[in-house]
CSV table of C-alpha atoms in Angstrom, one decimal:
chain,number,residue,atom,x,y,z
A,20,MET,CA,-29.0,-5.2,8.0
A,21,ILE,CA,-26.0,-5.5,5.8
A,22,THR,CA,-23.1,-7.5,7.3
A,23,ARG,CA,-19.9,-8.9,6.1
A,24,LEU,CA,-21.5,-12.4,6.0
A,25,SER,CA,-24.3,-11.1,3.8
A,26,LEU,CA,-21.8,-9.5,1.5
A,27,LEU,CA,-20.0,-12.8,1.0
A,28,VAL,CA,-23.3,-14.5,0.3
A,29,LEU,CA,-24.1,-11.9,-2.4
A,30,LEU,CA,-20.8,-12.9,-4.0
A,31,SER,CA,-20.8,-16.6,-3.5
A,32,SER,CA,-22.6,-17.3,-6.8
A,33,THR,CA,-20.2,-15.3,-8.8
A,34,LEU,CA,-16.7,-15.6,-7.4
A,35,THR,CA,-14.5,-18.3,-6.0
A,36,VAL,CA,-11.6,-16.2,-4.7
A,37,SER,CA,-10.2,-15.1,-1.4
A,38,ALA,CA,-12.8,-13.4,0.8
A,39,ALA,CA,-10.3,-10.7,1.6
A,40,ASP,CA,-9.8,-9.7,-2.1
A,41,TRP,CA,-11.2,-6.4,-3.4
A,42,LEU,CA,-12.0,-7.4,-7.0
A,43,ARG,CA,-13.9,-4.5,-8.5
A,44,PHE,CA,-14.9,-0.9,-8.0
A,45,ARG,CA,-15.9,-0.4,-4.4
A,46,GLY,CA,-15.1,-4.0,-3.5
A,47,PRO,CA,-17.7,-6.7,-2.7
A,48,ASN,CA,-20.8,-6.1,-4.9
A,49,GLY,CA,-19.9,-2.4,-5.0
A,50,SER,CA,-20.7,-2.0,-1.3
A,51,GLY,CA,-17.5,-0.2,-0.3
A,52,ILE,CA,-17.2,-2.3,2.8
A,53,ALA,CA,-14.1,-4.3,3.8
A,54,PRO,CA,-14.8,-8.0,3.4
A,55,ASP,CA,-12.7,-9.0,6.5
A,56,ASP,CA,-12.5,-7.9,10.1
A,57,LYS,CA,-8.8,-6.9,10.3
A,58,PRO,CA,-8.3,-3.4,11.7
A,59,VAL,CA,-7.4,-0.7,9.3
A,60,PRO,CA,-5.3,2.3,10.5
A,61,VAL,CA,-7.4,5.4,11.3
A,62,GLU,CA,-4.3,7.6,11.4
A,63,TRP,CA,-1.4,8.0,9.0
A,64,SER,CA,1.0,10.4,7.3
A,65,ALA,CA,4.2,10.3,5.2
A,66,THR,CA,6.0,9.0,8.2
A,67,LYS,CA,3.4,6.9,10.1
A,68,ASN,CA,1.6,3.7,9.0
A,69,LEU,CA,2.8,4.2,5.4
A,70,LYS,CA,4.1,0.8,4.2
A,71,TRP,CA,5.1,1.8,0.7
A,72,LYS,CA,4.3,4.1,-2.2
A,73,ALA,CA,4.6,3.4,-5.9
A,74,THR,CA,5.0,5.9,-8.7
A,75,LEU,CA,2.7,5.0,-11.6
A,76,PRO,CA,3.6,5.4,-15.3
A,77,GLY,CA,1.0,8.2,-15.6
A,78,PRO,CA,-2.0,9.8,-14.1
A,79,GLY,CA,-5.5,8.4,-13.6
A,80,SER,CA,-8.5,8.4,-11.4
A,81,SER,CA,-9.5,4.7,-11.6
A,82,SER,CA,-9.5,2.8,-8.3
A,83,PRO,CA,-7.1,0.0,-7.4
A,84,ILE,CA,-8.3,-3.5,-7.0
A,85,VAL,CA,-6.7,-6.2,-4.9
A,86,VAL,CA,-6.2,-9.8,-6.1
A,87,GLY,CA,-4.2,-11.9,-3.7
A,88,ASP,CA,-0.7,-10.5,-3.5
A,89,ARG,CA,-1.1,-8.2,-6.5
A,90,ILE,CA,-2.7,-4.8,-6.9
A,91,PHE,CA,-4.0,-3.7,-10.3
A,92,VAL,CA,-4.7,-0.1,-11.5
A,93,THR,CA,-5.0,1.8,-14.7
A,94,CYS,CA,-3.4,5.1,-15.9
A,95,TRP,CA,-2.5,6.9,-19.2
A,96,SER,CA,0.6,8.3,-20.7
A,97,GLY,CA,1.9,9.9,-23.9
A,98,TYR,CA,-0.5,12.9,-24.0
A,99,ALA,CA,-1.7,15.4,-21.4
A,100,ALA,CA,0.0,13.3,-18.7
A,101,ASP,CA,1.3,16.5,-17.2
A,102,GLY,CA,-2.2,17.9,-16.9
A,103,GLN,CA,-1.6,20.7,-19.4
A,104,GLN,CA,-4.6,21.3,-21.6
A,105,GLY,CA,-4.5,21.6,-25.4
A,106,THR,CA,-0.9,20.6,-25.8
A,107,GLY,CA,0.9,17.6,-27.1
A,108,ASP,CA,0.3,14.9,-29.7
A,109,ILE,CA,-2.9,13.1,-28.9
A,110,THR,CA,-2.0,10.2,-31.3
A,111,ALA,CA,0.7,9.3,-28.7
A,112,LEU,CA,-1.9,8.6,-26.1
A,113,LYS,CA,-1.7,5.2,-24.4
A,114,ARG,CA,-3.7,3.5,-21.6
A,115,HIS,CA,-2.0,1.2,-19.1
A,116,LEU,CA,-2.9,-1.7,-16.9
A,117,VAL,CA,-0.3,-1.8,-14.1
A,118,CYS,CA,0.3,-4.7,-11.7
A,119,VAL,CA,2.0,-3.8,-8.4
A,120,ASP,CA,3.5,-6.2,-5.9
A,121,ARG,CA,1.4,-6.0,-2.7
A,122,ALA,CA,4.3,-6.7,-0.4
A,123,THR,CA,6.8,-4.2,-1.8
A,124,GLY,CA,5.0,-1.7,-4.0
A,125,ASN,CA,7.3,-2.7,-6.9
A,126,ILE,CA,5.7,-2.7,-10.4
A,127,LEU,CA,5.6,-6.3,-11.6
A,128,TRP,CA,4.4,-5.5,-15.1
A,129,ASP,CA,2.9,-2.8,-17.2
A,130,ARG,CA,0.7,-3.4,-20.3
A,131,SER,CA,0.0,-0.4,-22.6
A,132,VAL,CA,-2.7,-0.1,-25.2
A,133,PRO,CA,-2.5,2.6,-27.9
A,134,ALA,CA,-5.6,4.8,-27.9
A,135,LYS,CA,-8.1,4.3,-30.7
A,136,GLN,CA,-8.3,7.6,-32.6
A,137,PRO,CA,-9.9,10.1,-32.9
A,138,GLU,CA,-10.0,10.5,-29.1
A,139,GLU,CA,-11.5,13.4,-27.2
A,140,ARG,CA,-9.0,16.1,-26.5
A,141,TYR,CA,-7.9,16.9,-23.0
A,142,GLY,CA,-9.5,20.2,-21.9
A,143,GLY,CA,-12.4,21.8,-20.3
A,144,MET,CA,-14.6,19.6,-18.3
A,145,PHE,CA,-13.1,16.5,-19.8
A,146,ALA,CA,-9.9,17.4,-18.0
A,147,GLN,CA,-11.7,16.8,-14.7
A,148,ASN,CA,-11.9,13.2,-15.9
A,149,GLY,CA,-9.0,12.2,-18.1
A,150,TYR,CA,-8.4,8.9,-19.9
A,151,ALA,CA,-8.2,6.4,-17.1
A,152,SER,CA,-11.4,6.5,-15.0
A,153,HIS,CA,-12.7,2.9,-15.3
A,154,THR,CA,-11.7,0.6,-12.5
A,155,PRO,CA,-10.6,-2.9,-13.7
A,156,VAL,CA,-12.3,-6.1,-12.4
A,157,SER,CA,-10.9,-9.6,-11.7
A,158,ASP,CA,-12.2,-13.1,-11.0
A,159,GLY,CA,-8.9,-14.1,-9.3
A,160,LYS,CA,-7.6,-15.7,-12.5
A,161,SER,CA,-7.8,-12.9,-15.1
A,162,VAL,CA,-8.1,-9.2,-15.0
A,163,PHE,CA,-10.3,-7.1,-17.3
A,164,ALA,CA,-9.7,-3.5,-18.1
A,165,PHE,CA,-12.1,-1.2,-19.9
A,166,PHE,CA,-10.4,1.6,-21.8
A,167,GLY,CA,-13.4,3.5,-23.2
A,168,LYS,CA,-13.1,3.9,-27.0
A,169,SER,CA,-10.0,1.7,-27.0
A,170,GLY,CA,-12.2,-1.3,-25.9
A,171,VAL,CA,-12.1,-4.0,-23.3
A,172,HIS,CA,-8.9,-5.9,-22.7
A,173,ALA,CA,-8.5,-9.2,-20.8
A,174,PHE,CA,-5.1,-10.3,-19.4
A,175,ASP,CA,-4.0,-13.2,-17.2
A,176,LEU,CA,-2.5,-12.3,-13.8
A,177,ASP,CA,1.0,-12.4,-15.4
A,178,GLY,CA,0.1,-9.8,-18.0
A,179,LYS,CA,-0.5,-12.1,-21.0
A,180,PRO,CA,-3.1,-10.7,-23.3
A,181,LEU,CA,-6.1,-13.0,-23.6
A,182,TRP,CA,-8.7,-11.1,-25.8
A,183,GLN,CA,-9.9,-7.7,-26.8
A,184,ALA,CA,-13.4,-6.4,-27.8
A,185,ASP,CA,-14.7,-3.0,-29.0
A,186,VAL,CA,-17.8,-1.5,-27.4
A,187,GLY,CA,-18.2,1.8,-29.4
A,188,ASP,CA,-16.4,5.0,-30.0
A,189,TRP,CA,-18.9,7.8,-29.4
A,190,ASP,CA,-17.9,11.1,-27.8
A,191,ASP,CA,-19.7,12.1,-24.7
A,192,ARG,CA,-22.4,14.7,-25.7
A,193,ARG,CA,-21.5,16.9,-22.7
A,194,SER,CA,-17.7,16.4,-23.1
A,195,TRP,CA,-17.6,15.1,-19.5
A,196,GLY,CA,-15.8,11.8,-20.4
A,197,THR,CA,-16.5,8.3,-19.4
A,198,ALA,CA,-16.2,6.4,-16.1
A,199,SER,CA,-18.5,3.4,-15.5
A,200,SER,CA,-16.6,0.3,-14.5
A,201,PRO,CA,-17.0,-3.3,-15.7
A,202,ILE,CA,-18.2,-6.1,-13.3
A,203,LEU,CA,-18.4,-9.9,-13.3
A,204,HIS,CA,-21.4,-12.1,-12.8
A,205,GLY,CA,-20.5,-15.8,-13.0
A,206,ASP,CA,-18.8,-16.3,-16.4
A,207,VAL,CA,-20.2,-13.0,-17.8
A,208,LEU,CA,-18.2,-9.9,-18.0
A,209,ILE,CA,-20.6,-6.9,-18.0
A,210,VAL,CA,-19.3,-3.7,-19.6
A,211,PRO,CA,-21.3,-0.5,-19.1
A,212,ALA,CA,-20.4,1.3,-22.3
A,213,PHE,CA,-22.9,4.0,-21.6
A,214,ILE,CA,-20.9,6.8,-23.2
A,215,GLU,CA,-19.2,4.8,-26.0
A,216,SER,CA,-22.4,3.4,-27.5
A,217,GLN,CA,-25.3,4.0,-25.0
A,218,ALA,CA,-25.3,0.3,-24.4
A,219,MET,CA,-24.4,-2.3,-21.8
A,220,TYR,CA,-22.7,-5.5,-23.0
A,221,GLY,CA,-22.2,-9.1,-21.8
A,222,PHE,CA,-19.1,-11.0,-22.8
A,223,ASP,CA,-17.9,-14.5,-22.1
A,224,LYS,CA,-15.1,-13.8,-19.7
A,225,THR,CA,-13.0,-16.6,-21.1
A,226,THR,CA,-13.3,-16.2,-24.8
A,227,GLY,CA,-14.4,-12.6,-25.2
A,228,LYS,CA,-17.4,-13.7,-27.3
A,229,GLN,CA,-20.2,-11.1,-27.1
A,230,LEU,CA,-23.2,-12.7,-25.4
A,231,TRP,CA,-25.6,-9.9,-25.5
A,232,LYS,CA,-26.0,-6.1,-26.0
A,233,ALA,CA,-28.6,-3.9,-24.3
A,234,PRO,CA,-28.8,-0.6,-26.1
A,235,SER,CA,-30.9,2.3,-24.9
A,236,GLU,CA,-30.9,6.1,-25.2
A,237,GLY,CA,-31.7,6.1,-21.5
A,238,PHE,CA,-28.1,5.2,-20.7
A,239,ALA,CA,-27.0,8.7,-21.9
A,240,SER,CA,-25.8,10.8,-19.0
A,241,THR,CA,-25.1,7.7,-16.8
A,242,TRP,CA,-21.8,7.2,-15.1
A,243,GLY,CA,-22.6,4.7,-12.4
A,244,THR,CA,-21.4,1.1,-12.1
A,245,PRO,CA,-24.0,-1.7,-12.0
A,246,ILE,CA,-24.5,-4.0,-9.0
A,247,VAL,CA,-26.1,-7.5,-8.8
A,248,VAL,CA,-29.0,-8.2,-6.4
A,249,GLU,CA,-30.1,-11.8,-5.6
A,250,VAL,CA,-33.9,-11.7,-5.3
A,251,GLU,CA,-36.8,-14.1,-5.9
A,252,GLY,CA,-34.3,-16.9,-6.6
A,253,ARG,CA,-32.6,-15.0,-9.4
A,254,ALA,CA,-29.9,-12.4,-10.0
A,255,ASP,CA,-30.9,-8.9,-11.1
A,256,LEU,CA,-28.4,-6.6,-12.7
A,257,THR,CA,-29.4,-3.1,-11.5
A,258,ILE,CA,-28.3,0.4,-12.5
A,259,ALA,CA,-29.7,3.9,-11.9
A,260,VAL,CA,-30.2,6.1,-15.0
A,261,PRO,CA,-31.7,9.5,-15.3
A,262,SER,CA,-35.3,9.4,-13.9
A,263,GLU,CA,-35.4,5.6,-13.4
A,264,ILE,CA,-33.9,2.5,-11.8
A,265,TRP,CA,-33.6,-0.5,-14.1
A,266,GLY,CA,-33.2,-4.3,-13.4
A,267,PHE,CA,-31.8,-6.6,-16.1
A,268,ASN,CA,-31.3,-10.4,-16.6
A,269,PRO,CA,-27.4,-10.5,-16.4
A,270,ASP,CA,-27.3,-13.6,-18.5
A,271,THR,CA,-29.3,-12.2,-21.4
A,272,GLY,CA,-29.3,-8.4,-21.1
A,273,LYS,CA,-33.1,-8.3,-21.1
A,274,LEU,CA,-34.9,-5.7,-19.0
A,275,ARG,CA,-37.0,-7.3,-16.3
A,276,TRP,CA,-38.3,-4.3,-14.3
A,277,TYR,CA,-38.1,-0.6,-13.9
A,278,ALA,CA,-39.2,2.1,-11.5
A,279,THR,CA,-39.3,5.8,-11.3
A,280,GLY,CA,-36.1,6.9,-9.7
A,281,LEU,CA,-33.9,9.9,-9.5
A,282,GLN,CA,-35.2,13.2,-10.8
A,283,SER,CA,-32.1,14.3,-12.4
A,284,ASP,CA,-30.8,14.6,-16.0
A,285,SER,CA,-27.6,12.8,-15.0
A,286,VAL,CA,-26.7,10.0,-12.6
A,287,CYS,CA,-23.0,10.1,-11.4
A,288,ASN,CA,-22.9,7.5,-8.7
A,289,SER,CA,-23.9,3.8,-8.2
A,290,LEU,CA,-26.6,2.0,-6.4
A,291,VAL,CA,-26.0,0.1,-3.2
A,292,THR,CA,-28.0,-2.8,-1.8
A,293,ASP,CA,-28.8,-4.7,1.4
A,294,GLY,CA,-29.6,-7.8,-0.8
A,295,GLN,CA,-33.3,-6.9,-1.2
A,296,VAL,CA,-33.6,-3.2,-1.6
A,297,VAL,CA,-31.5,-0.9,-3.9
A,298,TYR,CA,-30.8,2.7,-2.8
A,299,GLY,CA,-30.1,5.4,-5.3
A,300,MET,CA,-28.9,9.0,-5.1
A,301,SER,CA,-28.3,11.8,-7.5
A,302,GLU,CA,-26.9,15.3,-7.6
A,303,ARG,CA,-28.4,18.6,-8.6
A,304,GLY,CA,-31.8,18.1,-6.9
A,305,GLY,CA,-32.2,14.5,-8.1
A,306,GLY,CA,-32.9,13.4,-4.6
A,307,SER,CA,-32.8,9.7,-3.3
A,308,VAL,CA,-34.9,6.7,-3.5
A,309,ALA,CA,-35.3,3.1,-2.1
A,310,ILE,CA,-36.7,0.5,-4.4
A,311,LYS,CA,-37.4,-3.1,-3.6
A,312,ALA,CA,-35.6,-5.1,-6.2
A,313,GLY,CA,-37.4,-7.7,-8.3
A,314,GLY,CA,-40.7,-8.0,-10.0
A,315,LYS,CA,-41.7,-7.5,-13.7
A,316,GLY,CA,-42.4,-4.4,-15.7
A,317,ASP,CA,-43.2,-1.1,-14.0
A,318,VAL,CA,-42.8,-1.7,-10.3
A,319,THR,CA,-42.9,2.0,-9.2
A,320,ALA,CA,-46.2,1.7,-7.3
A,321,THR,CA,-45.5,-1.6,-5.5
A,322,ASN,CA,-41.7,-1.5,-4.9
A,323,THR,CA,-41.0,2.2,-4.0
A,324,LEU,CA,-40.3,2.2,-0.3
A,325,TRP,CA,-39.4,5.9,0.2
A,326,THR,CA,-38.0,8.9,-1.6
A,327,GLY,CA,-35.9,11.8,-0.3
A,328,SER,CA,-35.2,15.3,-1.3
A,329,ASN,CA,-31.4,15.2,-1.0
A,330,GLY,CA,-28.6,12.8,-1.8
A,331,SER,CA,-25.0,12.4,-2.6
A,332,ARG,CA,-23.8,14.6,-5.5
A,333,ILE,CA,-21.0,12.4,-6.8
A,334,ALA,CA,-20.0,9.7,-4.4
A,335,THR,CA,-21.8,6.4,-3.9
A,336,PRO,CA,-23.0,6.1,-0.2
A,337,ILE,CA,-22.1,3.5,2.4
A,338,LEU,CA,-24.9,1.3,3.6
A,339,TRP,CA,-24.0,0.0,7.1
A,340,GLU,CA,-26.3,-1.6,9.6
A,341,ASP,CA,-29.5,-0.1,8.1
A,342,ARG,CA,-28.0,3.4,7.7
A,343,LEU,CA,-26.8,5.2,4.6
A,344,TYR,CA,-23.8,7.5,5.0
A,345,TRP,CA,-22.3,10.0,2.6
A,346,ILE,CA,-20.3,13.3,2.4
A,347,SER,CA,-21.2,15.9,-0.1
A,348,GLY,CA,-19.5,19.3,-0.3
A,349,SER,CA,-19.1,20.2,3.4
A,350,LEU,CA,-21.9,18.1,4.7
A,351,ALA,CA,-21.8,14.7,6.3
A,352,THR,CA,-25.2,12.9,6.2
A,353,CYS,CA,-26.7,9.8,7.7
A,354,ARG,CA,-30.1,8.5,6.9
A,355,ASP,CA,-32.2,5.6,8.2
A,356,ALA,CA,-32.3,3.1,5.3
A,357,LYS,CA,-35.6,1.6,6.3
A,358,THR,CA,-37.6,4.8,6.6
A,359,GLY,CA,-35.5,7.4,4.7
A,360,THR,CA,-35.5,9.6,7.8
A,361,GLU,CA,-32.4,11.8,8.2
A,362,THR,CA,-30.4,10.8,11.3
A,363,TYR,CA,-27.9,13.7,11.1
A,364,ASN,CA,-26.6,16.3,8.7
A,365,GLU,CA,-23.4,17.8,10.0
A,366,ARG,CA,-21.2,20.5,8.5
A,367,ILE,CA,-17.5,19.6,8.5
A,368,GLU,CA,-15.2,22.4,9.2
A,369,SER,CA,-11.8,22.6,7.5
A,370,THR,CA,-8.6,22.9,9.4
A,371,GLY,CA,-8.4,26.5,8.0
A,372,GLY,CA,-11.6,27.5,9.7
A,373,THR,CA,-13.9,27.4,6.7
A,374,SER,CA,-16.1,24.6,5.5
A,375,ALA,CA,-14.3,21.6,4.2
A,376,ASN,CA,-14.5,20.5,0.5
A,377,GLN,CA,-16.2,23.7,-0.5
A,378,ASP,CA,-18.9,23.3,-3.1
A,379,SER,CA,-18.2,25.3,-6.2
A,380,GLY,CA,-21.5,24.7,-7.9
A,381,GLY,CA,-20.5,21.7,-10.0
A,382,GLY,CA,-20.4,18.0,-9.6
A,383,GLY,CA,-17.1,16.3,-10.0
A,384,GLY,CA,-18.1,12.9,-11.1
A,385,GLY,CA,-16.2,12.3,-14.3
A,386,ARG,CA,-13.8,10.4,-12.1
A,387,ARG,CA,-16.7,8.2,-11.0
A,388,GLY,CA,-19.3,9.7,-13.3
A,389,GLY,CA,-20.2,13.2,-14.6
A,390,GLY,CA,-17.6,15.8,-15.2
A,391,MET,CA,-18.3,19.2,-13.6
A,392,SER,CA,-15.7,20.9,-11.5
A,393,GLY,CA,-16.0,21.1,-7.8
A,394,GLY,CA,-16.7,18.6,-5.1
A,395,ASP,CA,-15.0,15.3,-4.3
A,396,TYR,CA,-15.0,12.4,-6.7
A,397,ALA,CA,-13.9,9.5,-4.6
A,398,SER,CA,-16.6,7.3,-3.0
A,399,PRO,CA,-16.3,6.5,0.7
A,400,VAL,CA,-15.2,3.0,1.9
A,401,ALA,CA,-15.7,1.4,5.3
A,402,ALA,CA,-14.0,-1.0,7.7
A,403,ASN,CA,-14.3,-1.9,11.4
A,404,GLY,CA,-17.1,0.6,12.0
A,405,HIS,CA,-15.3,3.6,10.3
A,406,LEU,CA,-15.9,5.4,7.1
A,407,TYR,CA,-13.0,6.7,5.0
A,408,HIS,CA,-13.7,9.7,2.8
A,409,VAL,CA,-11.1,11.0,0.4
A,410,SER,CA,-11.1,14.7,-0.7
A,411,ARG,CA,-9.7,15.8,-4.0
A,412,ARG,CA,-6.9,17.6,-2.3
A,413,GLY,CA,-5.8,14.4,-0.6
A,414,GLU,CA,-7.2,14.7,3.0
A,415,VAL,CA,-8.8,11.6,4.2
A,416,LEU,CA,-11.6,12.0,6.9
A,417,VAL,CA,-12.2,9.0,9.2
A,418,ILE,CA,-15.7,9.1,10.7
A,419,LYS,CA,-17.2,6.6,13.2
A,420,LEU,CA,-20.2,4.9,11.8
A,421,GLY,CA,-23.3,5.2,14.0
A,422,PRO,CA,-26.3,7.4,14.7
A,423,LYS,CA,-24.2,10.3,16.0
A,424,PHE,CA,-21.6,12.1,13.9
A,425,GLU,CA,-18.1,11.6,15.3
A,426,LEU,CA,-15.0,12.7,13.3
A,427,ILE,CA,-12.1,10.4,14.4
A,428,SER,CA,-9.2,11.8,12.4
A,429,ARG,CA,-8.0,13.8,9.4
A,430,ASN,CA,-5.1,12.3,7.4
A,431,LYS,CA,-2.9,13.6,4.6
A,432,ILE,CA,0.3,12.4,3.1
A,433,GLU,CA,2.5,15.5,3.1
A,434,GLY,CA,4.1,16.4,-0.2
A,435,ASP,CA,1.5,14.9,-2.5
A,436,THR,CA,-0.5,17.9,-3.8
A,437,SER,CA,-1.9,16.1,-6.8
A,438,ASP,CA,-5.5,15.3,-7.5
A,439,HIS,CA,-7.1,12.5,-5.4
A,440,SER,CA,-10.2,11.2,-7.2
A,441,ALA,CA,-9.9,7.4,-6.9
A,442,THR,CA,-11.9,5.4,-4.4
A,443,PRO,CA,-9.6,3.4,-2.1
A,444,ALA,CA,-9.5,-0.4,-1.7
A,445,ILE,CA,-9.3,-2.3,1.5
A,446,SER,CA,-8.0,-5.8,2.1
A,447,ASN,CA,-6.5,-7.6,5.1
A,448,GLY,CA,-6.2,-4.5,7.2
A,449,GLN,CA,-4.6,-2.5,4.5
A,450,LEU,CA,-5.9,0.6,2.8
A,451,PHE,CA,-4.7,1.2,-0.8
A,452,LEU,CA,-4.9,4.9,-1.6
A,453,ARG,CA,-4.4,6.3,-5.1
A,454,SER,CA,-3.5,9.9,-6.1
A,455,ALA,CA,-3.1,11.0,-9.7
A,456,LYS,CA,0.2,9.3,-10.2
A,457,THR,CA,1.0,7.5,-6.9
A,458,LEU,CA,-0.3,4.4,-5.2
A,459,TYR,CA,0.0,4.1,-1.4
A,460,CYS,CA,-0.3,1.2,1.0
A,461,ILE,CA,-1.6,2.3,4.4
A,462,SER,CA,-0.9,-0.4,7.0
A,463,GLU,CA,-0.1,-0.8,10.7
């Protein structure tokens, strides 16, 4: 059973920061679960439980992170910032790392980086993704932003540049864009440059020195973010790729084990773990799988616990008290994590009387992976026994976690009709919600 205590144990070997901070994509070890017990509002609007809103320098779909009294988020400007396709001067494109004051919503600093050219043009399926999809990561002392072709950039918390490194400049072969986010393990910054060079990198977080590079054609069509699992007295860096689950040594980048995984030609979401087992899901018939982490070589026969026929299309699921939860299209699903047995599969009706979040036949994940239109891109997060799911049109569904489906509320900030593709952050009872150009603090 995954608990807040076990989440903190998972992080204890890598981070020495406040337990309430949300330092990477989907928070503690990518779980999506709030690391503290403070209640988070289940109802809000433009006039209720909205502490502040901040207008960002440009659009983006990366998620905010929380470091003490500061919020960090990325965006882009200079080209296609108005969402218009095929217009403007692409050489004016810049990517931004923005620091926002947690108490007031005021922007404390904004550091921009000119885009390395040539860059992919904004249009087609790439426009479902944009130029700011990677969520930054922090160790509480520095913050690290991955800007795709424009490289990895390290700053201190006051915005002083520390170092920069390139990780490739390839175009995505499907023109879906790039989205996987960096993570930290101890002193190693791990950068999943799956689109930029079909490789994963390890850098010394202090100096920017490249420690290792793990190249593989198998990384193609992968948009998930890695997680770390502490098993057998060691840390395994795990990632789902098309058809397999891989486990690496995070200090050397060497592959330790692999297993047959998701039967799909693309993987748009990330793994989750209870500390021993990793759970993967995929869209377009890829199904789902539970693999015991650890071992050596091909562990398919010994470590596969169960496989399932369905899974989340884009969003990474929530693992809470031995159950997996996700919303895909108009369906909310709960599955027993131990056996793979489905607990419920409920259709969510929209306020207009038709199914919510209608599936249009694609998979949205360029925001979090992939790049086909349709579906919601944000992954759910959880706090105090509630799941929070953000639709692309800005409606947030709050669902009670448990063996029976129970919709608690539907929330929307009136007036913001922009795209909502970022996964929220939760810290100290506050929910940080990001639309294309606006960051919101939801708080009692």
